[in-house]
Coordinates of C-alpha atoms in Angstrom, one line a residue:
X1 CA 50.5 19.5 -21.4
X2 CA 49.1 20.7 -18.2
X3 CA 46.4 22.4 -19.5
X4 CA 45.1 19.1 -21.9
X5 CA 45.2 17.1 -19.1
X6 CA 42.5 19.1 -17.2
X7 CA 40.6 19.1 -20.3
X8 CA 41.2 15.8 -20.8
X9 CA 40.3 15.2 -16.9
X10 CA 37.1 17.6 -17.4
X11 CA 35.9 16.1 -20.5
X12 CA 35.8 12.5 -18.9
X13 CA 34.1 14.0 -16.0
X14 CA 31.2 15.3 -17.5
X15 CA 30.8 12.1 -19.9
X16 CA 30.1 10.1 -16.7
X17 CA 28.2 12.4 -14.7
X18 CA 26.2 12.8 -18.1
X19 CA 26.2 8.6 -18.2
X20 CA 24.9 8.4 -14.1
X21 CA 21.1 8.3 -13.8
X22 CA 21.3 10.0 -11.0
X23 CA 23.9 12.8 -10.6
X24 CA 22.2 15.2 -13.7
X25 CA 18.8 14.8 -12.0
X26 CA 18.9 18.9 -11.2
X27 CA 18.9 19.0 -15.2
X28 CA 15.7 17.1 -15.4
X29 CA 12.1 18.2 -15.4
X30 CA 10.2 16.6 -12.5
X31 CA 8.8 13.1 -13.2
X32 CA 4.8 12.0 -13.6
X33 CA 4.2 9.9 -10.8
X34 CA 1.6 7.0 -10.8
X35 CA 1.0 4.9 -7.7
X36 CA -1.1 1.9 -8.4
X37 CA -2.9 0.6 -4.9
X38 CA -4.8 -2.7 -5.3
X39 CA -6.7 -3.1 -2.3
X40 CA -6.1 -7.2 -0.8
X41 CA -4.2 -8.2 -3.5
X42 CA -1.9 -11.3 -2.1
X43 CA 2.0 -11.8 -3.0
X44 CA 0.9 -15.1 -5.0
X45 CA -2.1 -13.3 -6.6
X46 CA -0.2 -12.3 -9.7
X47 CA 2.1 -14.0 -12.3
X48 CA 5.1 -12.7 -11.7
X49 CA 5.0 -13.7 -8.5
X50 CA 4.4 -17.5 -9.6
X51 CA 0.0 -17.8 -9.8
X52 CA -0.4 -20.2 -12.6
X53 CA -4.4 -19.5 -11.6
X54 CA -4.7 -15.5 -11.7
X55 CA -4.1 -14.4 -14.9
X56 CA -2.2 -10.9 -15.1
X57 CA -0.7 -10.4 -18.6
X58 CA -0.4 -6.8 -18.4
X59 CA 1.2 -6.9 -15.3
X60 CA 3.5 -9.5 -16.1
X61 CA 4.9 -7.7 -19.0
X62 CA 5.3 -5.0 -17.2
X63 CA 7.2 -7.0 -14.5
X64 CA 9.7 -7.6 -17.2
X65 CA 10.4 -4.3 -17.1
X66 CA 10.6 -3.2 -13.6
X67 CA 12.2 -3.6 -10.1
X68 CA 10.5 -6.1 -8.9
X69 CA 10.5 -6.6 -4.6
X70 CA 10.4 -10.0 -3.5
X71 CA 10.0 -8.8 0.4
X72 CA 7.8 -5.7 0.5
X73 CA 5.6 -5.1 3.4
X74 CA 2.4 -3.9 4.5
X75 CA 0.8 -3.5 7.9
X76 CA -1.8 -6.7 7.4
X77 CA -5.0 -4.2 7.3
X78 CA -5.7 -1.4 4.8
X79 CA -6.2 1.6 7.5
X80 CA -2.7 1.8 8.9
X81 CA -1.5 0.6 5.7
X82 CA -2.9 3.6 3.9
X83 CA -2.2 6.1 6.8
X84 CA 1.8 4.8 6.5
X85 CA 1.5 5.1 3.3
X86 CA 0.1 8.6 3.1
X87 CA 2.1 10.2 6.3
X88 CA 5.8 7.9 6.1
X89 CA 4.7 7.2 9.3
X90 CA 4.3 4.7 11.5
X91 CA 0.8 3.6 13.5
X92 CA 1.9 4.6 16.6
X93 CA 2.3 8.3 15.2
X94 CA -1.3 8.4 13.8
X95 CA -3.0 6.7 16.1
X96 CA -4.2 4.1 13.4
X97 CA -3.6 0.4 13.8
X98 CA -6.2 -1.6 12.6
X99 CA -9.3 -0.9 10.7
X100 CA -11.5 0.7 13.3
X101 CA -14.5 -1.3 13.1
X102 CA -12.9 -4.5 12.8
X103 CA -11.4 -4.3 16.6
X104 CA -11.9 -6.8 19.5
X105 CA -11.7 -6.8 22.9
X106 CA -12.3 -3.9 25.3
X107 CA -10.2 -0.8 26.3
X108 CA -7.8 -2.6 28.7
X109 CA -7.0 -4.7 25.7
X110 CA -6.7 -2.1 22.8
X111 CA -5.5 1.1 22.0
X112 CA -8.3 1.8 19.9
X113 CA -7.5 3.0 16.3
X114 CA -8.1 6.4 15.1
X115 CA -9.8 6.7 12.2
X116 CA -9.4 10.2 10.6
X117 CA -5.4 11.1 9.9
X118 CA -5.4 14.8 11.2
X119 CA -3.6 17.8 9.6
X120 CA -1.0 17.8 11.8
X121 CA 0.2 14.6 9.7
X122 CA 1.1 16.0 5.9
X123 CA 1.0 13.8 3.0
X124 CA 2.8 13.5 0.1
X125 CA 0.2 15.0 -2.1
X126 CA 1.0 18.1 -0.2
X127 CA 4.7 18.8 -0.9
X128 CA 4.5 17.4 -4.6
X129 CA 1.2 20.0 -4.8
X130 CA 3.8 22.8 -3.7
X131 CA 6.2 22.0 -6.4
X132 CA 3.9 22.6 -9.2
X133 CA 2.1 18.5 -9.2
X134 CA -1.3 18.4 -10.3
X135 CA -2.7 15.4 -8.8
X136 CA -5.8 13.7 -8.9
X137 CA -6.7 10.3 -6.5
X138 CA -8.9 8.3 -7.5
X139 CA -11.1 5.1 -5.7
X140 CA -10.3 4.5 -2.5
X141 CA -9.4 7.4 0.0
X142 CA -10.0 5.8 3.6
X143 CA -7.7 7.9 5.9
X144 CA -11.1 9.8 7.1
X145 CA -13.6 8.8 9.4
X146 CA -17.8 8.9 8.8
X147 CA -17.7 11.6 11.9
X148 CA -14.5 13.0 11.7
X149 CA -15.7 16.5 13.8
X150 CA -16.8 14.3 16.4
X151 CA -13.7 12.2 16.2
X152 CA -11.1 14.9 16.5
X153 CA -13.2 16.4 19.8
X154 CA -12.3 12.9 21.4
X155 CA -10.3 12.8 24.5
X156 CA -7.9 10.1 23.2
X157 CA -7.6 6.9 24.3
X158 CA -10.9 6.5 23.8
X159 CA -13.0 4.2 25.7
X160 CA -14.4 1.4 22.8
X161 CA -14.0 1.3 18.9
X162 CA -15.1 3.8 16.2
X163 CA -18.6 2.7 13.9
X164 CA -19.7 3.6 10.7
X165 CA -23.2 4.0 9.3
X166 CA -24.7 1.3 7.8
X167 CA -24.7 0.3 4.0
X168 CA -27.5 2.3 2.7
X169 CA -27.5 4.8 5.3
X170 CA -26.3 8.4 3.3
X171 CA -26.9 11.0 6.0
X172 CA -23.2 11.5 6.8
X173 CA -23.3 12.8 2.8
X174 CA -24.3 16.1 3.1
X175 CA -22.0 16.9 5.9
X176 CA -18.7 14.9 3.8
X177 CA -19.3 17.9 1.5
X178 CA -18.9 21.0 3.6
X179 CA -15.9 22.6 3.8
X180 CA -15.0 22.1 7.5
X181 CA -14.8 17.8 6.2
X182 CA -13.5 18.2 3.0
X183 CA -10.1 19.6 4.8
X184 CA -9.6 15.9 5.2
X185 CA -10.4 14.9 2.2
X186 CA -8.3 14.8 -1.0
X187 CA -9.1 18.3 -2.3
X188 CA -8.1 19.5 1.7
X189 CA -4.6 17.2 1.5
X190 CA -3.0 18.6 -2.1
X191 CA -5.5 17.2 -4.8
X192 CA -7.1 19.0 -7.1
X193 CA -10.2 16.3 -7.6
X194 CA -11.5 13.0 -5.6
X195 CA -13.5 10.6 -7.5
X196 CA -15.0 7.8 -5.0
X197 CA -12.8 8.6 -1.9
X198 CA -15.1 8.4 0.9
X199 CA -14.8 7.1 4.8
X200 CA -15.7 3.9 3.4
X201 CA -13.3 1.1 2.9
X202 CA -15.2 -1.1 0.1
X203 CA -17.8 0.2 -2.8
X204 CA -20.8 -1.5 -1.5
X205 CA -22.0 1.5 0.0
X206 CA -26.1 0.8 -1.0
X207 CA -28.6 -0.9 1.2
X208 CA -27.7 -4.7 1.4
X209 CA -23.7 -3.9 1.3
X210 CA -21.6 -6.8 0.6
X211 CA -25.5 -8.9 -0.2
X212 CA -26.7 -6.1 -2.6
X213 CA -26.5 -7.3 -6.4
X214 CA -24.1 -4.5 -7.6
X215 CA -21.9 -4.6 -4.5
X216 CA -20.5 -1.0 -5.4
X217 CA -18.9 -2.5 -8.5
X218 CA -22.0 -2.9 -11.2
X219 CA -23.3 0.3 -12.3
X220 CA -25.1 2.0 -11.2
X221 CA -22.3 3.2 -8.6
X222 CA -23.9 4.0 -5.1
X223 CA -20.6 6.1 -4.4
X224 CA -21.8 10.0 -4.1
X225 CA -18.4 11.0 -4.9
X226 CA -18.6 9.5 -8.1
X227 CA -20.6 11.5 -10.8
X228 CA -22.2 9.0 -12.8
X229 CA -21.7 8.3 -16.4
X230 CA -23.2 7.0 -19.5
X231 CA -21.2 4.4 -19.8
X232 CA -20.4 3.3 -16.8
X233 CA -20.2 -0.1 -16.2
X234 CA -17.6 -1.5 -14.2
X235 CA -16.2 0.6 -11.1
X236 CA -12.7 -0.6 -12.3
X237 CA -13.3 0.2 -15.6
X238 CA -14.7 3.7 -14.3
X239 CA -12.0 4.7 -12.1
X240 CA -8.8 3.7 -14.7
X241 CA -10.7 5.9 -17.5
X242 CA -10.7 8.7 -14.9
X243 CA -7.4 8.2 -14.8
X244 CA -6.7 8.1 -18.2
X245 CA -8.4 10.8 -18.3
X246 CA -6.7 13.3 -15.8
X247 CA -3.2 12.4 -17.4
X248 CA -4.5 13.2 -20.9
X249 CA -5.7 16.8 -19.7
X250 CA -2.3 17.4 -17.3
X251 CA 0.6 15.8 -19.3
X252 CA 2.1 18.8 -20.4
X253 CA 3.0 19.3 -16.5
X254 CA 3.7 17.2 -13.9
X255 CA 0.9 14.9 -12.4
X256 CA 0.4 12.8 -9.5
X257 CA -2.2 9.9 -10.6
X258 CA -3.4 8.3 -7.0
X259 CA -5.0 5.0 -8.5
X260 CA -6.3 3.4 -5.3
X261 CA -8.7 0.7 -6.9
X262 CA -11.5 -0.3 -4.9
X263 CA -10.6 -4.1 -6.4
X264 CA -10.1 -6.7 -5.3
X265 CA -11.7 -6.2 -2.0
X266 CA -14.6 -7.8 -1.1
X267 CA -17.6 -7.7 -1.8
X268 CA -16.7 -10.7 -4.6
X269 CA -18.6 -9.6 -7.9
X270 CA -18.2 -11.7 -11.7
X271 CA -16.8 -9.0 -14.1
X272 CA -18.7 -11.3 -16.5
X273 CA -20.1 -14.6 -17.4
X274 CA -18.3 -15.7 -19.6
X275 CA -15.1 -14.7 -17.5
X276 CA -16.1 -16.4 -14.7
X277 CA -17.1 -19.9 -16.5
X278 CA -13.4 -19.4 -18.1
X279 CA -11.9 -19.6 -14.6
X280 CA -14.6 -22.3 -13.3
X281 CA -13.4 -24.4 -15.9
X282 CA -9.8 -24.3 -15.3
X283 CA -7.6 -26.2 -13.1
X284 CA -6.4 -24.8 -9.7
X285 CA -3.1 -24.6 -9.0
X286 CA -2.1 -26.9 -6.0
X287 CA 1.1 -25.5 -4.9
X288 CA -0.6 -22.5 -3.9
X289 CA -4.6 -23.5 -3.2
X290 CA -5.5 -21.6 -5.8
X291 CA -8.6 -22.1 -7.5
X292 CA -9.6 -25.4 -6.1
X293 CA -11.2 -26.2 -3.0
X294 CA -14.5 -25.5 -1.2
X295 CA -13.9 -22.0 -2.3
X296 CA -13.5 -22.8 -5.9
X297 CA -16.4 -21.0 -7.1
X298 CA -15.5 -18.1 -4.9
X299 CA -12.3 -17.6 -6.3
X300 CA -13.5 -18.2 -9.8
X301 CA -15.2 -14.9 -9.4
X302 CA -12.6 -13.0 -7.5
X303 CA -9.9 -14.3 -10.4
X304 CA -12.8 -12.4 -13.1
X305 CA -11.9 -9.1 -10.7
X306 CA -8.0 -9.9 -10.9
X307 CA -8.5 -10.1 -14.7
X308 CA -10.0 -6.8 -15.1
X309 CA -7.5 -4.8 -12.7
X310 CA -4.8 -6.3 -14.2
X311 CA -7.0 -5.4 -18.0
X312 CA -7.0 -1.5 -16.5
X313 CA -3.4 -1.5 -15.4
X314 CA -2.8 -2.6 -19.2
X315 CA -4.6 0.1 -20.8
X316 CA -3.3 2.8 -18.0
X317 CA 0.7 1.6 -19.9
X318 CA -0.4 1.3 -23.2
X319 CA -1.8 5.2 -23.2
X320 CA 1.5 6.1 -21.5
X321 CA 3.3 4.4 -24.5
X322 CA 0.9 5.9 -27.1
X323 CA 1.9 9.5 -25.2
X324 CA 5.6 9.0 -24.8
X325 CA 5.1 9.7 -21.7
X326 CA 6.6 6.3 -20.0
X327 CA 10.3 7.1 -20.0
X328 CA 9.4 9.9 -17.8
X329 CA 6.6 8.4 -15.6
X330 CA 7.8 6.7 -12.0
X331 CA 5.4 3.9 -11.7
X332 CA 4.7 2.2 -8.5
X333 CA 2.3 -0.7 -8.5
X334 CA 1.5 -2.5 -5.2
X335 CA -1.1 -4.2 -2.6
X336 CA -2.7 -2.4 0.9
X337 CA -1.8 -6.3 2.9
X338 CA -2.2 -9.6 2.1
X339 CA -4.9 -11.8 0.4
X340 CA -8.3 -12.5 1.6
X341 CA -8.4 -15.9 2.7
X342 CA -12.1 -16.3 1.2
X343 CA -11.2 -15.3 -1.9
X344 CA -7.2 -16.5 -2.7
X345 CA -4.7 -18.7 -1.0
X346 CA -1.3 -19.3 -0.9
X347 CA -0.2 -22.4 0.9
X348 CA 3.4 -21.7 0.6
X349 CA 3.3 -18.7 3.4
X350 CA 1.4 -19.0 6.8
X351 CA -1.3 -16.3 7.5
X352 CA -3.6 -14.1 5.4
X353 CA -5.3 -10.5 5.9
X354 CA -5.2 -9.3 9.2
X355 CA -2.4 -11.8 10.5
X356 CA 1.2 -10.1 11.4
X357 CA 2.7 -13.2 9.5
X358 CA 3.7 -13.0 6.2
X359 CA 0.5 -14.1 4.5
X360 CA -0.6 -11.0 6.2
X361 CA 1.9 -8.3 5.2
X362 CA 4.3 -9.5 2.1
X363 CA 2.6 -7.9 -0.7
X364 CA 3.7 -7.6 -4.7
X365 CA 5.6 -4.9 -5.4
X366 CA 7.1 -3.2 -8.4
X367 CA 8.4 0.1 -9.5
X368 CA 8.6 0.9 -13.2
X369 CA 10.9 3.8 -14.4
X370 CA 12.7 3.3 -17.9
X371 CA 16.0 4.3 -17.9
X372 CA 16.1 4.7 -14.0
X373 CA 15.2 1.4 -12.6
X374 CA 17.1 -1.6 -13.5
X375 CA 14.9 -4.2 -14.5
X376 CA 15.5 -7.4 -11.5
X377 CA 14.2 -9.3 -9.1
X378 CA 15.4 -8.0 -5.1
X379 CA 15.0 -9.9 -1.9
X380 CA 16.2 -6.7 -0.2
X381 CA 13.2 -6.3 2.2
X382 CA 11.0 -2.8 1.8
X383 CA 8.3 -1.4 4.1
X384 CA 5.3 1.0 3.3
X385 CA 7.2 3.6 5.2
X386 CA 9.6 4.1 2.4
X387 CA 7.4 5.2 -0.2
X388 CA 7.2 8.8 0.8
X389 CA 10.5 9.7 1.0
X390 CA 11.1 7.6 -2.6
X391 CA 8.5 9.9 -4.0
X392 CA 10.2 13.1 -2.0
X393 CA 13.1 12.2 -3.9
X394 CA 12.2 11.1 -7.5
X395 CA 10.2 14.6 -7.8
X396 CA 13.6 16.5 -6.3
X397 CA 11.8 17.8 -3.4
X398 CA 13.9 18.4 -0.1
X399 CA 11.0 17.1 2.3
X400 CA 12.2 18.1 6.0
X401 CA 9.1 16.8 7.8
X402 CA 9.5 13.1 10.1
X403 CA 9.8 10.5 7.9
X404 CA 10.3 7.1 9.2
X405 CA 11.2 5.1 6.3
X406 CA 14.1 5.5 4.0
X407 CA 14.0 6.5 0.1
X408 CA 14.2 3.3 -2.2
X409 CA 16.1 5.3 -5.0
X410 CA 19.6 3.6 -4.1
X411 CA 18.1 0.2 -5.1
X412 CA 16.8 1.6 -8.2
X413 CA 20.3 0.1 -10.3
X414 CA 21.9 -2.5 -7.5
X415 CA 21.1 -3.9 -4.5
X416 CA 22.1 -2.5 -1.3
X417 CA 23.4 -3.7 1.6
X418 CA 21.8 -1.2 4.3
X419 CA 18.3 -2.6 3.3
X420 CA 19.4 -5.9 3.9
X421 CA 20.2 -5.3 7.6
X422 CA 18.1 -2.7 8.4
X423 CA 15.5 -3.1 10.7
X424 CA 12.0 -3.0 10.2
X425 CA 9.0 -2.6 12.9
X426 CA 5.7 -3.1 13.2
X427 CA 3.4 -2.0 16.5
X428 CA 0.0 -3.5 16.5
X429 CA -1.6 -1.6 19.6
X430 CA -5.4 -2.9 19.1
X431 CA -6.3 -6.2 18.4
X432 CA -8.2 -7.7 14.9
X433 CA -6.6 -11.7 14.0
X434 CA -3.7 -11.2 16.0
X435 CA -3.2 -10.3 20.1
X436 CA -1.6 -6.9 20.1
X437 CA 2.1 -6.9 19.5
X438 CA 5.3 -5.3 18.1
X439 CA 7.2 -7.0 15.3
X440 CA 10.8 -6.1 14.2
X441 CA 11.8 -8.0 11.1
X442 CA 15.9 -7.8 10.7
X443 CA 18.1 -9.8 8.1
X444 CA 16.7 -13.1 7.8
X445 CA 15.1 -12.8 11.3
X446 CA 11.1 -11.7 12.4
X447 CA 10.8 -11.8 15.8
X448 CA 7.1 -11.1 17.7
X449 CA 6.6 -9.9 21.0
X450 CA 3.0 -10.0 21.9
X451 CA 2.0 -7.2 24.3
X452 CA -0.2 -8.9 26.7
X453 CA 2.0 -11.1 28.1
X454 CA 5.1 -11.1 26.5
X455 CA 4.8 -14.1 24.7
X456 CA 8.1 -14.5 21.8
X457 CA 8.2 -15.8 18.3
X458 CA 11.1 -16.0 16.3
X459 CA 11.4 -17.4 12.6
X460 CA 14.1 -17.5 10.3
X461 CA 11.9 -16.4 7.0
X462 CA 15.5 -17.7 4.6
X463 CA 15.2 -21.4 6.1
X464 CA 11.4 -21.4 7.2
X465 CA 8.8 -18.8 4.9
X466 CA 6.4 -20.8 6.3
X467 CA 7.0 -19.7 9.9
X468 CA 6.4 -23.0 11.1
X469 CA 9.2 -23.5 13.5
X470 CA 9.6 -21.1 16.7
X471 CA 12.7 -20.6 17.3
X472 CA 13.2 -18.8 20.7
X473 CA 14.7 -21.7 22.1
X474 CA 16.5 -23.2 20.0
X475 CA 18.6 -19.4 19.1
X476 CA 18.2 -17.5 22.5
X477 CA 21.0 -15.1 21.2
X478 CA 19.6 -13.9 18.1
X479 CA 16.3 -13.7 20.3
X480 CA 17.5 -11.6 22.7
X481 CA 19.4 -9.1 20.1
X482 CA 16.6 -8.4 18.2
X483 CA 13.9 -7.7 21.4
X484 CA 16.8 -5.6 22.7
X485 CA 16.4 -3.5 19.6
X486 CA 12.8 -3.8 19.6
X487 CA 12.6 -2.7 23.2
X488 CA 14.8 -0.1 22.3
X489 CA 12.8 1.3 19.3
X490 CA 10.1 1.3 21.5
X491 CA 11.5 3.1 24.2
X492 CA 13.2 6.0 22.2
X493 CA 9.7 7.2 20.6
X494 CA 7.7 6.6 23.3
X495 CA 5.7 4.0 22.1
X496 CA 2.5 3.3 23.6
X497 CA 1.4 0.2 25.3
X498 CA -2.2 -1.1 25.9
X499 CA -3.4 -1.0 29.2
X500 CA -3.6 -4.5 29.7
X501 CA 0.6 -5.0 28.8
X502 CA 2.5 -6.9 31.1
X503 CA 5.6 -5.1 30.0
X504 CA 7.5 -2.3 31.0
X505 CA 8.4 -0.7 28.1

């Protein structure tokens, strides 16, 4: 009797460790990974998150299908989005807070941003490289500077705000290709190829930039990492079918596919005519702005590049389904910071690009693993920082560099309740829209602490998403908990204040 109850016991133990998604993992080949980055893509921009004006079939179906974040979070500019995103760090580790050139004010107002992320911070291309991931990024890249030698040789703070060359100015080429700058580009960071990664942060790289006629996204491409092609057409277009193209050569191994689409950032180009007299013609949306107004023809055209992403992401799932390679591809599909306020709206949150309020910063978010994600909807807040370590983890890599956000893998089947009270942070050292400031966002609760002088703004996001109603005043406990922990954060990693800072610490 003895003996068929431990085979009894050992039988049922290996039928639910066989049933858990995650305990047989060690018996698994590694996962593809694919991580989507649409560049200014707003919360309310997509369907699944409620546009009635921005169509996104392909996305919306896939939405079905996914994990879906209701509360993920950017920083609200691409550069230290991208370098958090890269590293799992946060700005005040890198050095980048804002995009370089878009900084005001003087050195006793501003940190000024770095622009190139050095060495010394890994990314996660570089660990998943070392465990047998052939990886390709594509669009894009960002996290390098247009003089990165000169750069690095800075004594640091430096003393007023990085430039780049103008549109149409290609002298910094011939230099981007030498192997003392390519260490910082994707080939130097654990890719095996780069197509149209530069310094740049938009395509319009030609003479005339964002007033050129092609704008970087009619061929032909001005991008001189980007070989051209016969049938090029459409940067989007392009840099999907590279894509497409890389998995189809790499999918009997493991691959990393870094889809950082140029789209939907500015400059605002038609994809068509006929697209774009499809949207002039339709009725805006007046819950969120969108689609009507003064901007009405602008958005018209920016909803024809919406359309053709959203096109590109279809085409990216439907050859993963053709493959069978979708059960075992993790799938992460979300936005650099909020919408452009020329080109989108959303009146039902307060802010835009480049704002610390949640126009700025909430972004869509969704991750896509059959089998290993439960398909739902989560209000259980997520940061930038936690992609990293998610990726460490779905590939089975034991990562033991600093990380400073948390794997996302225990939300994959059921919420959990250490997202929902952890805290998140934010430190804005250099000014764009916003006065510098920290942010810590906790439970319902974001409170701001500007870094001039102090200056406090509390909002309960449950009661008020609009962030319309300050509530210092009215909850000085909850005010003073969370700037103790702000404080706090602060203090234990020594982070850095501008000169100009009326605080302490």
């Amino acid at each position: 009797m003895h003996y068929n109850s431990l085979f009894k016991n050992h039988c049922l133990f290996l039928i639910l460790f066989l049933m858990c998604p995650w305990c047989n993992w060690a018996q698994e080949k590694q996962p593809n990974i694919i991580f989507i980055l649409v560049d200014d893509l707003g919360y309310a921009d997509v369907g699944f998150n409620g546009s009635t004006y921005f169509e996104t079939p392909a996305l919306d179906a896939l939405a079905k299908e996914s994990l879906i974040f209701d509360n993920a979070y950017m920083y609200p500019t691409c550069s230290p989005s991208r370098a958090a995103l890269f590293t799992g760090k946060q700005s005040f580790r890198t050095g980048v807070y804002t995009v370089p050139v878009l900084e005001k004010g003087d050195a006793e107002e501003n940190i000024f941003s770095r622009w190139t992320v050095g060495k010394e911070h890994t990314i996660y291309a570089k660990p998943l490289a070392e465990a047998g991931y052939k990886s390709i990024h594509v669009g894009k890249w960002h996290i390098v500077g247009p003089y990165p030698e000169k750069e690095l040789a800075m004594d640091w703070p430096i003393q007023q705000r990085l430039d780049q060359p103008q549109p149409g100015d290609f002298t910094w080429v011939e230099n981007h290709k030498t192997p003392t700058v390519k260490q910082y580009y994707p080939e130097g960071r654990g890719f095996i190829k780069n197509v149209g990664g530069t310094f740049r942060g938009d395509p319009a790289l030609e003479e005339g930039g964002y007033k050129s006629e092609r704008g970087g996204y009619r061929a032909p491409f001005s991008n001189p990492f980007i070989e051209p092609k016969a049938d090029d057409e459409w940067l989007t277009d392009r840099l999907a079918a590279d894509a497409i193209e890389f998995i189809d050569d790499h999918k009997s191994n493991p691959f990393l596919v870094n889809l950082h689409f140029y789209a939907v950032h500015r400059p605002i180009k038609n994809r068509n005519d006929a697209l774009f007299d499809k949207y002039m013609n339709k009725p805006g949306d007046p819950i969120t702005g969108q689609g009507m107004g003064k901007n009405k023809e602008r958005m018209a055209s920016y909803a024809t590049m919406v359309q053709s992403m959203d096109e590109n992401i279809g085409k990216i799932m439907a050859y993963l389904k053709k493959n069978n390679l979708e059960e075992n591809t993790v799938l992460i599909i979300t936005s650099d910071n909020g919408y452009h306020p020329i080109a989108s709206e959303n009146l039902k949150m307060r802010g835009a690009k480049g704002e610390i309020y949640e126009g700025g910063i909430k972004v869509p978010a969704l991750i896509h693993w059959p089998g290993k994600v439960k398909a739902r909807r989560t209000e259980m807040p997520i940061s930038v920082l936690d992609f990293f370590p998610t990726l460490m983890d779905a590939a089975q890599i034991d990562y033991k560099g600093q990380l400073d956000g948390n794997s996302l893998t225990p939300l994959f089947q059921k919420d959990n309740t250490f997202f929902r009270e952890r805290p998140l942070f934010w430190h804005l050292a250099s000014q764009y829209k916003n006065g510098t400031c920290s942010v810590i966002r906790k439970g319902d609760y974001k409170l701001i602490q500007f870094l001039a002088d102090g200056k406090l703004e509390l909002y309960n996001l449950k009661s008020d998403p609009m962030e319309s109603n300050n509530v210092v005043k009215s909850e000085p406990k909850t005010t003073q908990k969370l700037l103790k922990e702000l404080v706090t954060w602060r203090t234990k990693n020594d982070v850095p204040l501008p000169p100009n800072s009326s605080l302490s610490k």
